[in-house]
Amino acid sequence: MGPQIFLFVLATIYLSSHAQYDAVANPILQLRLLSGAGGHRIKGVNCLSWRLAVETNNLQGWKLVPQSCESYVGHYMLGKQYRLDCEAVADAAIEYAKTVKPAADGKDVWVFDIDETTLSNMPYYARSDVQFGAIAYNDTKFNEWVAEGKAPAVPAIRNLYLKVQSLGFKTVFLSGTAEKFTGIRIANLHETGYDKWEKLILKGEDQHGKSAVQYKSEKRSELVKQGYRIVGNVGDQWSDLIGTNVGSRTFKVPDPMYYIA
């Protein structure tokens, strides 16, 4: 069975938060249920175990989702379990945030990644020529998608974002998105409910060639030199959460579709 058969739209659904439909329209594609979608062994690969190894960073440097796990990853990312997992991350982060009292100087910040953390690229990764990371990354096609400025919010992480702001923390976006998309990213964030932030840090031309760990470590170090204290750090990649000045606590959003070193 080719991927084009099961990647057709059955219905338009919305990413939900706490079992409620999202107030912001976030259309994504739903797949038909397939054998193996629950994580059963397919062609020698246990896809649930593979995803566990990815999320725990036991499997590193991988390039593609195993072709036999494409349907499993697709069902996970577009299904209830992914939303519940994101909510579990957000709930844990909120409980931690409640234990920290922001200082009066306004220098306590939470750092948020963008792709697959605050904004979702599911409408892109569900396409038949992308197949949830089972086909090699195409920089041109992905940048064309980013330029559309239509990425929906990840509701649970947006709720976390708004909650830490209500508790008195400043928020900072730190992303590997190229600076040329600054205007598009700002509009996309505003349209999906991210209404304010202390800083939006995107990747400049002088940062190309650096690994994500190096780039994000340097930018976090700059924040610290400016007097900011990183209370929390949220990202979908381990490279968002390791290196220097990672913050007092880090929180990983699930993402079995790709690996960024």
PDB file of C-alpha atoms in Angstrom:
ATOM      1  CA  MET A   1       0.000   0.000   0.000  1.00  0.00           C
ATOM      2  CA  GLY A   2       1.529   3.316  -1.094  1.00  0.00           C
ATOM      3  CA  PRO A   3       1.541   6.340   1.174  1.00  0.00           C
ATOM      4  CA  GLN A   4      -0.639   8.264  -1.270  1.00  0.00           C
ATOM      5  CA  ILE A   5      -3.569   5.936  -0.439  1.00  0.00           C
ATOM      6  CA  PHE A   6      -3.754   6.655   3.280  1.00  0.00           C
ATOM      7  CA  LEU A   7      -2.629  10.286   3.216  1.00  0.00           C
ATOM      8  CA  PHE A   8      -5.939  11.522   1.810  1.00  0.00           C
ATOM      9  CA  VAL A   9      -8.201  13.754   3.852  1.00  0.00           C
ATOM     10  CA  LEU A  10     -11.085  12.101   5.702  1.00  0.00           C
ATOM     11  CA  ALA A  11     -12.019  15.170   7.723  1.00  0.00           C
ATOM     12  CA  THR A  12     -10.734  18.514   8.841  1.00  0.00           C
ATOM     13  CA  ILE A  13     -10.106  18.503  12.569  1.00  0.00           C
ATOM     14  CA  TYR A  14      -8.633  20.937  14.992  1.00  0.00           C
ATOM     15  CA  LEU A  15      -5.787  20.547  17.424  1.00  0.00           C
ATOM     16  CA  SER A  16      -7.473  20.542  20.831  1.00  0.00           C
ATOM     17  CA  SER A  17      -6.486  21.579  24.313  1.00  0.00           C
ATOM     18  CA  HIS A  18      -8.017  19.920  27.401  1.00  0.00           C
ATOM     19  CA  ALA A  19     -10.465  18.020  25.171  1.00  0.00           C
ATOM     20  CA  GLN A  20     -11.928  21.271  23.767  1.00  0.00           C
ATOM     21  CA  TYR A  21     -11.777  22.452  20.172  1.00  0.00           C
ATOM     22  CA  ASP A  22      -9.229  25.176  19.631  1.00  0.00           C
ATOM     23  CA  ALA A  23     -10.586  28.693  19.321  1.00  0.00           C
ATOM     24  CA  VAL A  24      -8.116  29.417  16.519  1.00  0.00           C
ATOM     25  CA  ALA A  25      -8.756  27.517  13.284  1.00  0.00           C
ATOM     26  CA  ASN A  26      -5.975  24.954  12.931  1.00  0.00           C
ATOM     27  CA  PRO A  27      -6.896  22.563  10.100  1.00  0.00           C
ATOM     28  CA  ILE A  28      -4.800  19.410   9.846  1.00  0.00           C
ATOM     29  CA  LEU A  29      -5.289  16.137   8.043  1.00  0.00           C
ATOM     30  CA  GLN A  30      -6.587  12.955   9.603  1.00  0.00           C
ATOM     31  CA  LEU A  31      -5.416   9.563   8.378  1.00  0.00           C
ATOM     32  CA  ARG A  32      -7.383   6.367   7.973  1.00  0.00           C
ATOM     33  CA  LEU A  33      -6.617   3.748  10.609  1.00  0.00           C
ATOM     34  CA  LEU A  34      -4.070   1.255   9.358  1.00  0.00           C
ATOM     35  CA  SER A  35      -2.652  -1.949  10.709  1.00  0.00           C
ATOM     36  CA  GLY A  36       0.414  -1.074  12.724  1.00  0.00           C
ATOM     37  CA  ALA A  37      -0.890   2.376  13.656  1.00  0.00           C
ATOM     38  CA  GLY A  38      -0.930   1.395  17.306  1.00  0.00           C
ATOM     39  CA  GLY A  39       2.785   0.712  17.333  1.00  0.00           C
ATOM     40  CA  HIS A  40       2.809  -2.956  16.276  1.00  0.00           C
ATOM     41  CA  ARG A  41       5.899  -4.456  14.719  1.00  0.00           C
ATOM     42  CA  ILE A  42       5.974  -3.679  10.999  1.00  0.00           C
ATOM     43  CA  LYS A  43       8.661  -5.199   8.782  1.00  0.00           C
ATOM     44  CA  GLY A  44      10.913  -5.833  11.760  1.00  0.00           C
ATOM     45  CA  VAL A  45      10.548  -2.359  13.332  1.00  0.00           C
ATOM     46  CA  ASN A  46       8.520  -1.816  16.494  1.00  0.00           C
ATOM     47  CA  CYS A  47       7.463   1.745  15.855  1.00  0.00           C
ATOM     48  CA  LEU A  48       6.349   2.533  19.398  1.00  0.00           C
ATOM     49  CA  SER A  49       9.727   1.425  20.741  1.00  0.00           C
ATOM     50  CA  TRP A  50      11.457   3.416  18.008  1.00  0.00           C
ATOM     51  CA  ARG A  51       9.572   6.553  19.061  1.00  0.00           C
ATOM     52  CA  LEU A  52      10.471   5.970  22.711  1.00  0.00           C
ATOM     53  CA  ALA A  53      14.157   5.738  21.773  1.00  0.00           C
ATOM     54  CA  VAL A  54      13.850   8.992  19.825  1.00  0.00           C
ATOM     55  CA  GLU A  55      12.134  10.910  22.626  1.00  0.00           C
ATOM     56  CA  THR A  56      14.587   9.739  25.274  1.00  0.00           C
ATOM     57  CA  ASN A  57      17.525  10.689  23.001  1.00  0.00           C
ATOM     58  CA  ASN A  58      18.801   7.122  23.059  1.00  0.00           C
ATOM     59  CA  LEU A  59      18.623   7.155  19.272  1.00  0.00           C
ATOM     60  CA  GLN A  60      20.695  10.073  17.986  1.00  0.00           C
ATOM     61  CA  GLY A  61      21.736  11.421  14.622  1.00  0.00           C
ATOM     62  CA  TRP A  62      18.993   9.628  12.701  1.00  0.00           C
ATOM     63  CA  LYS A  63      18.094  11.014   9.280  1.00  0.00           C
ATOM     64  CA  LEU A  64      14.634   9.689   8.407  1.00  0.00           C
ATOM     65  CA  VAL A  65      11.614   8.110  10.013  1.00  0.00           C
ATOM     66  CA  PRO A  66      11.704   4.400   9.064  1.00  0.00           C
ATOM     67  CA  GLN A  67       9.477   4.030   6.005  1.00  0.00           C
ATOM     68  CA  SER A  68       7.512   1.298   7.759  1.00  0.00           C
ATOM     69  CA  CYS A  69       6.753   3.684  10.632  1.00  0.00           C
ATOM     70  CA  GLU A  70       5.428   6.541   8.517  1.00  0.00           C
ATOM     71  CA  SER A  71       1.788   5.644   9.160  1.00  0.00           C
ATOM     72  CA  TYR A  72       2.443   5.153  12.877  1.00  0.00           C
ATOM     73  CA  VAL A  73       4.144   8.543  13.214  1.00  0.00           C
ATOM     74  CA  GLY A  74       1.369  10.172  11.181  1.00  0.00           C
ATOM     75  CA  HIS A  75      -1.363   8.715  13.362  1.00  0.00           C
ATOM     76  CA  TYR A  76       0.517   9.698  16.496  1.00  0.00           C
ATOM     77  CA  MET A  77       1.139  13.290  15.427  1.00  0.00           C
ATOM     78  CA  LEU A  78      -2.442  13.823  14.232  1.00  0.00           C
ATOM     79  CA  GLY A  79      -4.093  11.866  16.998  1.00  0.00           C
ATOM     80  CA  LYS A  80      -5.207  12.166  20.588  1.00  0.00           C
ATOM     81  CA  GLN A  81      -2.034  10.775  22.161  1.00  0.00           C
ATOM     82  CA  TYR A  82       0.195  13.512  20.767  1.00  0.00           C
ATOM     83  CA  ARG A  83      -2.167  16.161  22.117  1.00  0.00           C
ATOM     84  CA  LEU A  84      -2.271  14.451  25.503  1.00  0.00           C
ATOM     85  CA  ASP A  85       1.528  14.208  25.567  1.00  0.00           C
ATOM     86  CA  CYS A  86       1.862  17.924  24.801  1.00  0.00           C
ATOM     87  CA  GLU A  87      -0.622  18.691  27.564  1.00  0.00           C
ATOM     88  CA  ALA A  88       1.399  16.577  30.008  1.00  0.00           C
ATOM     89  CA  VAL A  89       4.518  18.589  29.150  1.00  0.00           C
ATOM     90  CA  ALA A  90       2.658  21.877  29.546  1.00  0.00           C
ATOM     91  CA  ASP A  91       1.038  20.824  32.826  1.00  0.00           C
ATOM     92  CA  ALA A  92       4.400  19.849  34.316  1.00  0.00           C
ATOM     93  CA  ALA A  93       5.926  23.147  33.195  1.00  0.00           C
ATOM     94  CA  ILE A  94       3.042  25.153  34.662  1.00  0.00           C
ATOM     95  CA  GLU A  95       3.329  23.379  38.010  1.00  0.00           C
ATOM     96  CA  TYR A  96       7.040  24.212  38.076  1.00  0.00           C
ATOM     97  CA  ALA A  97       6.419  27.834  37.057  1.00  0.00           C
ATOM     98  CA  LYS A  98       4.026  28.256  39.967  1.00  0.00           C
ATOM     99  CA  THR A  99       6.860  27.425  42.385  1.00  0.00           C
ATOM    100  CA  VAL A 100       9.089  30.253  41.124  1.00  0.00           C
ATOM    101  CA  LYS A 101       8.466  33.868  42.104  1.00  0.00           C
ATOM    102  CA  PRO A 102       9.608  36.297  39.402  1.00  0.00           C
ATOM    103  CA  ALA A 103      11.985  39.007  40.586  1.00  0.00           C
ATOM    104  CA  ALA A 104      10.860  42.627  40.483  1.00  0.00           C
ATOM    105  CA  ASP A 105      13.447  43.534  37.834  1.00  0.00           C
ATOM    106  CA  GLY A 106      11.551  41.714  35.070  1.00  0.00           C
ATOM    107  CA  LYS A 107      14.573  39.677  34.003  1.00  0.00           C
ATOM    108  CA  ASP A 108      13.137  36.189  34.600  1.00  0.00           C
ATOM    109  CA  VAL A 109      12.347  34.647  31.209  1.00  0.00           C
ATOM    110  CA  TRP A 110      11.023  31.491  29.600  1.00  0.00           C
ATOM    111  CA  VAL A 111      12.610  30.511  26.276  1.00  0.00           C
ATOM    112  CA  PHE A 112      10.385  28.887  23.639  1.00  0.00           C
ATOM    113  CA  ASP A 113      11.352  27.240  20.366  1.00  0.00           C
ATOM    114  CA  ILE A 114       8.926  27.785  17.457  1.00  0.00           C
ATOM    115  CA  ASP A 115       8.702  24.865  14.986  1.00  0.00           C
ATOM    116  CA  GLU A 116       6.840  21.881  16.496  1.00  0.00           C
ATOM    117  CA  THR A 117       6.866  23.670  19.859  1.00  0.00           C
ATOM    118  CA  THR A 118       4.760  26.814  19.727  1.00  0.00           C
ATOM    119  CA  LEU A 119       3.725  26.438  16.077  1.00  0.00           C
ATOM    120  CA  SER A 120       2.929  23.167  14.314  1.00  0.00           C
ATOM    121  CA  ASN A 121       3.987  22.256  10.779  1.00  0.00           C
ATOM    122  CA  MET A 122       1.514  19.366  10.558  1.00  0.00           C
ATOM    123  CA  PRO A 123      -0.236  20.693   7.418  1.00  0.00           C
ATOM    124  CA  TYR A 124       3.165  20.500   5.717  1.00  0.00           C
ATOM    125  CA  TYR A 125       4.387  17.172   7.099  1.00  0.00           C
ATOM    126  CA  ALA A 126       1.092  15.458   6.278  1.00  0.00           C
ATOM    127  CA  ARG A 127       1.637  16.058   2.565  1.00  0.00           C
ATOM    128  CA  SER A 128       2.231  12.966   0.456  1.00  0.00           C
ATOM    129  CA  ASP A 129       5.614  14.233  -0.743  1.00  0.00           C
ATOM    130  CA  VAL A 130       6.859  14.708   2.838  1.00  0.00           C
ATOM    131  CA  GLN A 131       5.330  11.720   4.660  1.00  0.00           C
ATOM    132  CA  PHE A 132       5.973  12.734   8.274  1.00  0.00           C
ATOM    133  CA  GLY A 133       9.746  12.709   7.974  1.00  0.00           C
ATOM    134  CA  ALA A 134      10.021   9.450   6.028  1.00  0.00           C
ATOM    135  CA  ILE A 135      11.293  11.357   2.974  1.00  0.00           C
ATOM    136  CA  ALA A 136      14.461  13.460   3.029  1.00  0.00           C
ATOM    137  CA  TYR A 137      14.088  17.071   4.167  1.00  0.00           C
ATOM    138  CA  ASN A 138      13.717  19.560   1.331  1.00  0.00           C
ATOM    139  CA  ASP A 139      14.845  23.025   2.394  1.00  0.00           C
ATOM    140  CA  THR A 140      13.198  24.771  -0.555  1.00  0.00           C
ATOM    141  CA  LYS A 141       9.793  23.175  -0.015  1.00  0.00           C
ATOM    142  CA  PHE A 142       9.861  23.757   3.727  1.00  0.00           C
ATOM    143  CA  ASN A 143      10.813  27.416   3.303  1.00  0.00           C
ATOM    144  CA  GLU A 144       7.932  27.821   0.851  1.00  0.00           C
ATOM    145  CA  TRP A 145       5.628  26.481   3.565  1.00  0.00           C
ATOM    146  CA  VAL A 146       7.089  28.824   6.199  1.00  0.00           C
ATOM    147  CA  ALA A 147       6.586  31.738   3.787  1.00  0.00           C
ATOM    148  CA  GLU A 148       2.861  30.981   3.704  1.00  0.00           C
ATOM    149  CA  GLY A 149       2.673  31.949   7.386  1.00  0.00           C
ATOM    150  CA  LYS A 150      -0.139  29.482   8.066  1.00  0.00           C
ATOM    151  CA  ALA A 151       1.353  27.256  10.772  1.00  0.00           C
ATOM    152  CA  PRO A 152      -1.246  26.571  13.501  1.00  0.00           C
ATOM    153  CA  ALA A 153      -0.480  26.845  17.207  1.00  0.00           C
ATOM    154  CA  VAL A 154       0.261  23.858  19.416  1.00  0.00           C
ATOM    155  CA  PRO A 155      -2.579  24.580  21.863  1.00  0.00           C
ATOM    156  CA  ALA A 156      -1.034  23.074  24.998  1.00  0.00           C
ATOM    157  CA  ILE A 157       2.186  25.026  24.554  1.00  0.00           C
ATOM    158  CA  ARG A 158       0.310  28.215  23.754  1.00  0.00           C
ATOM    159  CA  ASN A 159      -1.565  27.736  27.031  1.00  0.00           C
ATOM    160  CA  LEU A 160       1.786  27.316  28.807  1.00  0.00           C
ATOM    161  CA  TYR A 161       3.119  30.431  27.087  1.00  0.00           C
ATOM    162  CA  LEU A 162       0.169  32.540  28.199  1.00  0.00           C
ATOM    163  CA  LYS A 163       0.240  31.064  31.702  1.00  0.00           C
ATOM    164  CA  VAL A 164       3.890  31.893  32.395  1.00  0.00           C
ATOM    165  CA  GLN A 165       3.219  35.432  31.186  1.00  0.00           C
ATOM    166  CA  SER A 166       0.285  35.702  33.579  1.00  0.00           C
ATOM    167  CA  LEU A 167       2.581  34.580  36.389  1.00  0.00           C
ATOM    168  CA  GLY A 168       4.878  37.535  35.668  1.00  0.00           C
ATOM    169  CA  PHE A 169       7.575  35.975  33.483  1.00  0.00           C
ATOM    170  CA  LYS A 170       8.835  37.449  30.212  1.00  0.00           C
ATOM    171  CA  THR A 171       8.922  35.187  27.145  1.00  0.00           C
ATOM    172  CA  VAL A 172      11.586  34.810  24.466  1.00  0.00           C
ATOM    173  CA  PHE A 173      11.326  33.000  21.135  1.00  0.00           C
ATOM    174  CA  LEU A 174      14.582  31.346  20.056  1.00  0.00           C
ATOM    175  CA  SER A 175      14.323  29.617  16.696  1.00  0.00           C
ATOM    176  CA  GLY A 176      16.463  28.302  13.876  1.00  0.00           C
ATOM    177  CA  THR A 177      14.122  30.040  11.420  1.00  0.00           C
ATOM    178  CA  ALA A 178      16.021  32.322   9.051  1.00  0.00           C
ATOM    179  CA  GLU A 179      15.821  36.061   9.793  1.00  0.00           C
ATOM    180  CA  LYS A 180      14.382  36.723   6.340  1.00  0.00           C
ATOM    181  CA  PHE A 181      11.103  35.259   7.637  1.00  0.00           C
ATOM    182  CA  THR A 182      10.903  37.659  10.598  1.00  0.00           C
ATOM    183  CA  GLY A 183       7.821  39.525   9.376  1.00  0.00           C
ATOM    184  CA  ILE A 184       6.028  36.319   8.425  1.00  0.00           C
ATOM    185  CA  ARG A 185       6.819  34.688  11.768  1.00  0.00           C
ATOM    186  CA  ILE A 186       5.603  37.721  13.703  1.00  0.00           C
ATOM    187  CA  ALA A 187       2.303  37.724  11.802  1.00  0.00           C
ATOM    188  CA  ASN A 188       1.895  33.951  12.159  1.00  0.00           C
ATOM    189  CA  LEU A 189       2.536  34.097  15.921  1.00  0.00           C
ATOM    190  CA  HIS A 190       0.100  36.958  16.411  1.00  0.00           C
ATOM    191  CA  GLU A 191      -2.602  35.236  14.371  1.00  0.00           C
ATOM    192  CA  THR A 192      -2.336  32.068  16.453  1.00  0.00           C
ATOM    193  CA  GLY A 193      -2.610  33.709  19.845  1.00  0.00           C
ATOM    194  CA  TYR A 194       0.957  34.605  20.830  1.00  0.00           C
ATOM    195  CA  ASP A 195       0.327  38.241  21.506  1.00  0.00           C
ATOM    196  CA  LYS A 196       3.548  39.562  23.044  1.00  0.00           C
ATOM    197  CA  TRP A 197       7.128  38.652  23.875  1.00  0.00           C
ATOM    198  CA  GLU A 198      10.340  40.156  25.169  1.00  0.00           C
ATOM    199  CA  LYS A 199      12.513  39.025  22.263  1.00  0.00           C
ATOM    200  CA  LEU A 200      12.186  37.141  18.970  1.00  0.00           C
ATOM    201  CA  ILE A 201      15.549  35.629  18.036  1.00  0.00           C
ATOM    202  CA  LEU A 202      15.882  34.131  14.558  1.00  0.00           C
ATOM    203  CA  LYS A 203      18.944  32.825  12.758  1.00  0.00           C
ATOM    204  CA  GLY A 204      21.021  35.401  10.906  1.00  0.00           C
ATOM    205  CA  GLU A 205      23.290  34.839   7.922  1.00  0.00           C
ATOM    206  CA  ASP A 206      26.312  34.907  10.228  1.00  0.00           C
ATOM    207  CA  GLN A 207      24.943  31.891  12.116  1.00  0.00           C
ATOM    208  CA  HIS A 208      24.675  29.548   9.123  1.00  0.00           C
ATOM    209  CA  GLY A 209      26.943  26.538   9.381  1.00  0.00           C
ATOM    210  CA  LYS A 210      26.647  26.335  13.155  1.00  0.00           C
ATOM    211  CA  SER A 211      24.912  23.388  14.764  1.00  0.00           C
ATOM    212  CA  ALA A 212      21.638  24.028  16.568  1.00  0.00           C
ATOM    213  CA  VAL A 213      23.327  23.350  19.905  1.00  0.00           C
ATOM    214  CA  GLN A 214      26.071  25.895  19.210  1.00  0.00           C
ATOM    215  CA  TYR A 215      23.698  28.527  17.823  1.00  0.00           C
ATOM    216  CA  LYS A 216      21.152  28.273  20.616  1.00  0.00           C
ATOM    217  CA  SER A 217      23.817  28.069  23.319  1.00  0.00           C
ATOM    218  CA  GLU A 218      25.355  31.298  22.035  1.00  0.00           C
ATOM    219  CA  LYS A 219      22.010  33.091  21.927  1.00  0.00           C
ATOM    220  CA  ARG A 220      21.078  31.941  25.422  1.00  0.00           C
ATOM    221  CA  SER A 221      24.493  33.078  26.661  1.00  0.00           C
ATOM    222  CA  GLU A 222      23.809  36.506  25.161  1.00  0.00           C
ATOM    223  CA  LEU A 223      20.543  36.650  27.093  1.00  0.00           C
ATOM    224  CA  VAL A 224      22.359  35.819  30.328  1.00  0.00           C
ATOM    225  CA  LYS A 225      24.988  38.499  29.620  1.00  0.00           C
ATOM    226  CA  GLN A 226      22.125  40.969  29.192  1.00  0.00           C
ATOM    227  CA  GLY A 227      21.010  40.152  32.731  1.00  0.00           C
ATOM    228  CA  TYR A 228      18.198  37.730  31.957  1.00  0.00           C
ATOM    229  CA  ARG A 229      17.657  34.605  34.047  1.00  0.00           C
ATOM    230  CA  ILE A 230      16.323  31.629  32.081  1.00  0.00           C
ATOM    231  CA  VAL A 231      13.739  30.039  34.354  1.00  0.00           C
ATOM    232  CA  GLY A 232      12.316  27.606  31.797  1.00  0.00           C
ATOM    233  CA  ASN A 233      13.265  26.358  28.337  1.00  0.00           C
ATOM    234  CA  VAL A 234      10.801  24.576  26.035  1.00  0.00           C
ATOM    235  CA  GLY A 235      11.613  22.845  22.736  1.00  0.00           C
ATOM    236  CA  ASP A 236      10.868  19.797  20.598  1.00  0.00           C
ATOM    237  CA  GLN A 237      14.519  18.887  19.901  1.00  0.00           C
ATOM    238  CA  TRP A 238      17.180  17.839  22.371  1.00  0.00           C
ATOM    239  CA  SER A 239      19.414  20.405  20.671  1.00  0.00           C
ATOM    240  CA  ASP A 240      17.036  23.060  22.045  1.00  0.00           C
ATOM    241  CA  LEU A 241      17.662  21.847  25.569  1.00  0.00           C
ATOM    242  CA  ILE A 242      21.343  20.980  25.850  1.00  0.00           C
ATOM    243  CA  GLY A 243      24.533  23.035  25.674  1.00  0.00           C
ATOM    244  CA  THR A 244      25.189  26.099  27.813  1.00  0.00           C
ATOM    245  CA  ASN A 245      22.772  28.276  29.792  1.00  0.00           C
ATOM    246  CA  VAL A 246      19.864  25.912  29.159  1.00  0.00           C
ATOM    247  CA  GLY A 247      17.862  27.336  32.061  1.00  0.00           C
ATOM    248  CA  SER A 248      16.770  26.148  35.479  1.00  0.00           C
ATOM    249  CA  ARG A 249      14.368  23.601  33.967  1.00  0.00           C
ATOM    250  CA  THR A 250      13.915  22.223  30.464  1.00  0.00           C
ATOM    251  CA  PHE A 251      10.760  20.707  28.978  1.00  0.00           C
ATOM    252  CA  LYS A 252      10.718  18.544  25.824  1.00  0.00           C
ATOM    253  CA  VAL A 253       7.734  18.575  23.483  1.00  0.00           C
ATOM    254  CA  PRO A 254       7.381  15.257  21.591  1.00  0.00           C
ATOM    255  CA  ASP A 255       8.539  15.175  17.964  1.00  0.00           C
ATOM    256  CA  PRO A 256       9.378  11.865  16.249  1.00  0.00           C
ATOM    257  CA  MET A 257       9.433  13.384  12.755  1.00  0.00           C
ATOM    258  CA  TYR A 258      12.962  14.728  12.533  1.00  0.00           C
ATOM    259  CA  TYR A 259      16.246  15.113  14.410  1.00  0.00           C
ATOM    260  CA  ILE A 260      18.277  18.325  14.562  1.00  0.00           C
ATOM    261  CA  ALA A 261      21.776  18.059  16.013  1.00  0.00           C
TER     262      ALA A 261
END
